[in-house]
Amino acid sequence: MLVRRDGAWSVENEAEIQMLGAFGRSSAGALDQFRALAETMNAGLLDVHELRSINGRLSRLMAEPIKGVAREWLHQATMAQVAFACVCMSDSSNDNAPQWVAWALSARLEDGLVEGGFAGPGWLTLRFPHRHAYRGFRRDTCWIAQLPEQFWARLRTHHEQWLRDAAAASDPRCGSAALRALARSDNEVVLDLVASHPNTSHAVLRRLALNERSSEAVRVRAAQNRRVSQRLLRRIALDSSAAVRIAVITHPSTSAPVVEALADDDESMVRARVARYGRLSPRVMRRLARDFDEGVRIAVATNPRTPGYVLHALSQDRIAAVRRATVHGVGTPDGYLISKLEDDRAVTVREAVGYWSTHHHVLHSLARDSRASVRDAVARNPRAPRDVLDLLATDDCDRVRYAVAFNESTPQESLRALAADDDSHWVRRSVAANAAAPADLLVKLFESRGSDTGDWIKYSIAGNPGAPSELLRALAADDTCGIRGALADNTSAPADVIEKLARTDDCWLRERLAHNRAAPCTVLAALAGDPDRRVRVAAARTLHNRRHDQLREFFDAADNRTGWLRACLRAASKTCGRALGVCEDAWYDFIQIWPQRRRTRRTLRS
């Protein structure tokens, strides 16, 4: 279908593709999709070996209804290609591609919203939060920098007016005057982005939040905006929508009296959100602890500010889930509460006590429980005493011994005994993966010749951050793909091993190595120029994240004389997001010379 002529890709046999679409043998927009793929390849964003994968993604995006678009997940390395192809499509009968482009570009506005349990910016994330709960916020925006100028030129001349408006509203540099004009749009996607923008004026936010004709989604976005004032939040708290009232409760600028006034709300989910509020008074806590809805009582029990006497009352609740939630409370002494729950009739409560308790007599008693799940919880407790772990290391259940073998608090004598376990190879693999295992024990497991020796034990040792360097160097000579991949993910791998893996011909292995944030900067810089585009994208993203972390560490460690630098960093983070604006390179160069400058000044004084 796609041929290369005179250095450019084009679609061949267009008449046959249209005929197949007429007879139902292919999708109606197949020709438009092939043309978009050809344009993407001409722009240098798509390689021939990636054509099949991107074509399948586009087919699913275009064929399914809009709910399917929200369900579709794309690897970050393919976001730029799919976005460019979607913009190149000219089929006006299908809105899936424009909707997806608007959602993808909306990730640039995350810093203007309060997370608070709601989905991130973008109409799709709010309309289907159960599909995007884990990627509504903290989405990667590095792929946007890979888009060529052709993408933005096509976006400015797109046949859909609302998509052009959405692209302008998703730009963090958009001014308040332009946002005021975009707020007059009738499209819900555009209004969603205007309400999410950090530069939206207070007057526009008030109009979007209090207008009766605004949809619930737009009013929620306005309540999520960080620029909303306390006075406006007090008026939004009277909204008829429970979702809007919850957004008001989660906003950091909302005053405590406004939140406490919602403790008598008719909706149980609103009262549960009030119960999780960090500045709630004990009087309101006591009233919510007697709520008829168990979800509200669980929220009170998990609030770290809940008084001890309220937790004592909830520990006698008739619902096991409420009693289990009180184990996580920190408002009462652990011993008094644990002594009441260690013999609870519900298994889930005893499991929670076994994992979170620090009292020796309680853990010793639960280690002899008749239920294996309770003993497993004690074995996974990182604060379990040595004698309890020694007792569980001889348990009859493989699941319990597996948890003991993986616990870094397990004594070395027990780990040596579990390394010789003949009943389950999973126990021996857990010992090999334990970061606290002694070096000689790992060497013994590596040199053993049991039935499970080879790939399984070697794979566990290769991913162990506590494995000795000599052992990791020996594993680097193995040709097994899984073992080399575990080495590439190991943050404690020696530099020479990392450099050796970076020179491999396997692009999959180089991509995994590029995701390792502990890899040397020289290796990541070399991978940033890798011939494979996925490797280049992963290395560039890792370098970007490491640079951002170094900036934060520098400003956090600065002394009082450089307090203004920390203020600059916080201001840049709010306005420019993770990229820290165009000044990131200058700041990074500054912190590289800052220690030398201070040492020079100290030498001159002496």
Short mmCIF file of N, CA and C in Angstrom, two decimals, residues 1-4 9-11 30 33-42 45-60 78 81-82 85 533-534:
data_model
loop_
_atom_site.label_atom_id
_atom_site.label_comp_id
_atom_site.label_asym_id
_atom_site.label_seq_id
_atom_site.Cartn_x
_atom_site.Cartn_y
_atom_site.Cartn_z
N MET A 1 0.81 -1.20 0.00
CA MET A 1 0.00 0.00 0.00
C MET A 1 0.86 1.27 0.00
N LEU A 2 1.94 1.27 0.81
CA LEU A 2 2.82 2.42 0.90
C LEU A 2 4.10 2.12 0.13
N VAL A 3 4.49 3.01 -0.75
CA VAL A 3 5.70 2.84 -1.56
C VAL A 3 6.54 4.11 -1.41
N ARG A 4 7.85 3.95 -1.63
CA ARG A 4 8.79 5.06 -1.53
C ARG A 4 9.28 5.40 -2.93
N TRP A 9 7.40 8.96 0.75
CA TRP A 9 6.42 7.87 0.84
C TRP A 9 5.07 8.34 0.33
N SER A 10 4.36 7.45 -0.35
CA SER A 10 3.03 7.77 -0.88
C SER A 10 2.18 6.50 -0.88
N VAL A 11 0.88 6.68 -1.10
CA VAL A 11 -0.06 5.56 -1.10
C VAL A 11 -0.24 5.08 -2.52
N ALA A 30 -9.77 3.92 5.70
CA ALA A 30 -8.46 3.28 5.51
C ALA A 30 -7.56 4.12 4.62
N GLN A 33 -6.24 6.98 6.50
CA GLN A 33 -5.26 6.51 7.48
C GLN A 33 -3.92 6.21 6.82
N PHE A 34 -3.93 5.58 5.64
CA PHE A 34 -2.67 5.30 4.94
C PHE A 34 -1.97 6.59 4.52
N ARG A 35 -2.74 7.57 4.11
CA ARG A 35 -2.13 8.86 3.75
C ARG A 35 -1.48 9.52 4.97
N ALA A 36 -2.15 9.41 6.12
CA ALA A 36 -1.58 10.00 7.34
C ALA A 36 -0.29 9.29 7.73
N LEU A 37 -0.26 7.95 7.56
CA LEU A 37 0.96 7.21 7.87
C LEU A 37 2.09 7.60 6.93
N ALA A 38 1.77 7.81 5.67
CA ALA A 38 2.79 8.24 4.72
C ALA A 38 3.36 9.61 5.10
N GLU A 39 2.49 10.53 5.52
CA GLU A 39 2.97 11.85 5.94
C GLU A 39 3.84 11.74 7.20
N THR A 40 3.47 10.83 8.10
CA THR A 40 4.26 10.64 9.32
C THR A 40 5.64 10.10 9.00
N MET A 41 5.71 9.18 8.03
CA MET A 41 7.01 8.64 7.64
C MET A 41 7.85 9.69 6.91
N ASN A 42 7.22 10.53 6.12
CA ASN A 42 7.95 11.60 5.44
C ASN A 42 8.50 12.62 6.43
N LEU A 45 9.24 10.67 11.66
CA LEU A 45 8.82 10.21 12.98
C LEU A 45 8.56 8.71 13.03
N LEU A 46 8.47 8.06 11.90
CA LEU A 46 8.05 6.67 11.86
C LEU A 46 9.01 5.87 11.00
N ASP A 47 9.47 4.74 11.55
CA ASP A 47 10.32 3.83 10.80
C ASP A 47 9.48 2.72 10.17
N VAL A 48 10.08 2.02 9.23
CA VAL A 48 9.34 0.98 8.51
C VAL A 48 8.94 -0.15 9.45
N HIS A 49 9.84 -0.54 10.36
CA HIS A 49 9.53 -1.66 11.25
C HIS A 49 8.47 -1.30 12.29
N GLU A 50 8.15 -0.01 12.49
CA GLU A 50 7.11 0.40 13.42
C GLU A 50 5.77 0.64 12.74
N LEU A 51 5.73 0.47 11.42
CA LEU A 51 4.52 0.82 10.68
C LEU A 51 3.34 -0.05 11.08
N ARG A 52 3.57 -1.33 11.25
CA ARG A 52 2.47 -2.24 11.58
C ARG A 52 1.87 -1.93 12.95
N SER A 53 2.73 -1.65 13.93
CA SER A 53 2.24 -1.35 15.28
C SER A 53 1.43 -0.05 15.30
N ILE A 54 1.94 1.00 14.65
CA ILE A 54 1.23 2.28 14.66
C ILE A 54 -0.07 2.18 13.87
N ASN A 55 -0.06 1.41 12.79
CA ASN A 55 -1.28 1.24 12.01
C ASN A 55 -2.36 0.54 12.83
N GLY A 56 -1.96 -0.46 13.64
CA GLY A 56 -2.94 -1.11 14.50
C GLY A 56 -3.50 -0.18 15.55
N ARG A 57 -2.65 0.67 16.12
CA ARG A 57 -3.14 1.63 17.11
C ARG A 57 -4.13 2.60 16.49
N LEU A 58 -3.81 3.10 15.32
CA LEU A 58 -4.71 4.04 14.66
C LEU A 58 -6.02 3.37 14.29
N SER A 59 -5.97 2.13 13.86
CA SER A 59 -7.20 1.43 13.50
C SER A 59 -8.12 1.28 14.70
N ARG A 60 -7.55 0.96 15.86
CA ARG A 60 -8.38 0.84 17.06
C ARG A 60 -8.92 2.20 17.50
N THR A 78 5.43 6.06 21.39
CA THR A 78 4.62 6.12 20.17
C THR A 78 3.66 7.30 20.17
N GLN A 81 4.18 9.83 17.11
CA GLN A 81 3.76 9.33 15.80
C GLN A 81 2.24 9.31 15.66
N VAL A 82 1.56 8.83 16.71
CA VAL A 82 0.10 8.76 16.65
C VAL A 82 -0.51 10.16 16.58
N ALA A 85 -0.03 11.53 13.06
CA ALA A 85 -0.92 10.86 12.11
C ALA A 85 -2.37 11.31 12.30
N ARG A 533 14.78 4.89 17.45
CA ARG A 533 14.08 6.05 17.98
C ARG A 533 13.57 5.79 19.40
N ARG A 534 13.10 4.57 19.72
CA ARG A 534 12.60 4.28 21.06
C ARG A 534 13.70 4.44 22.10
#
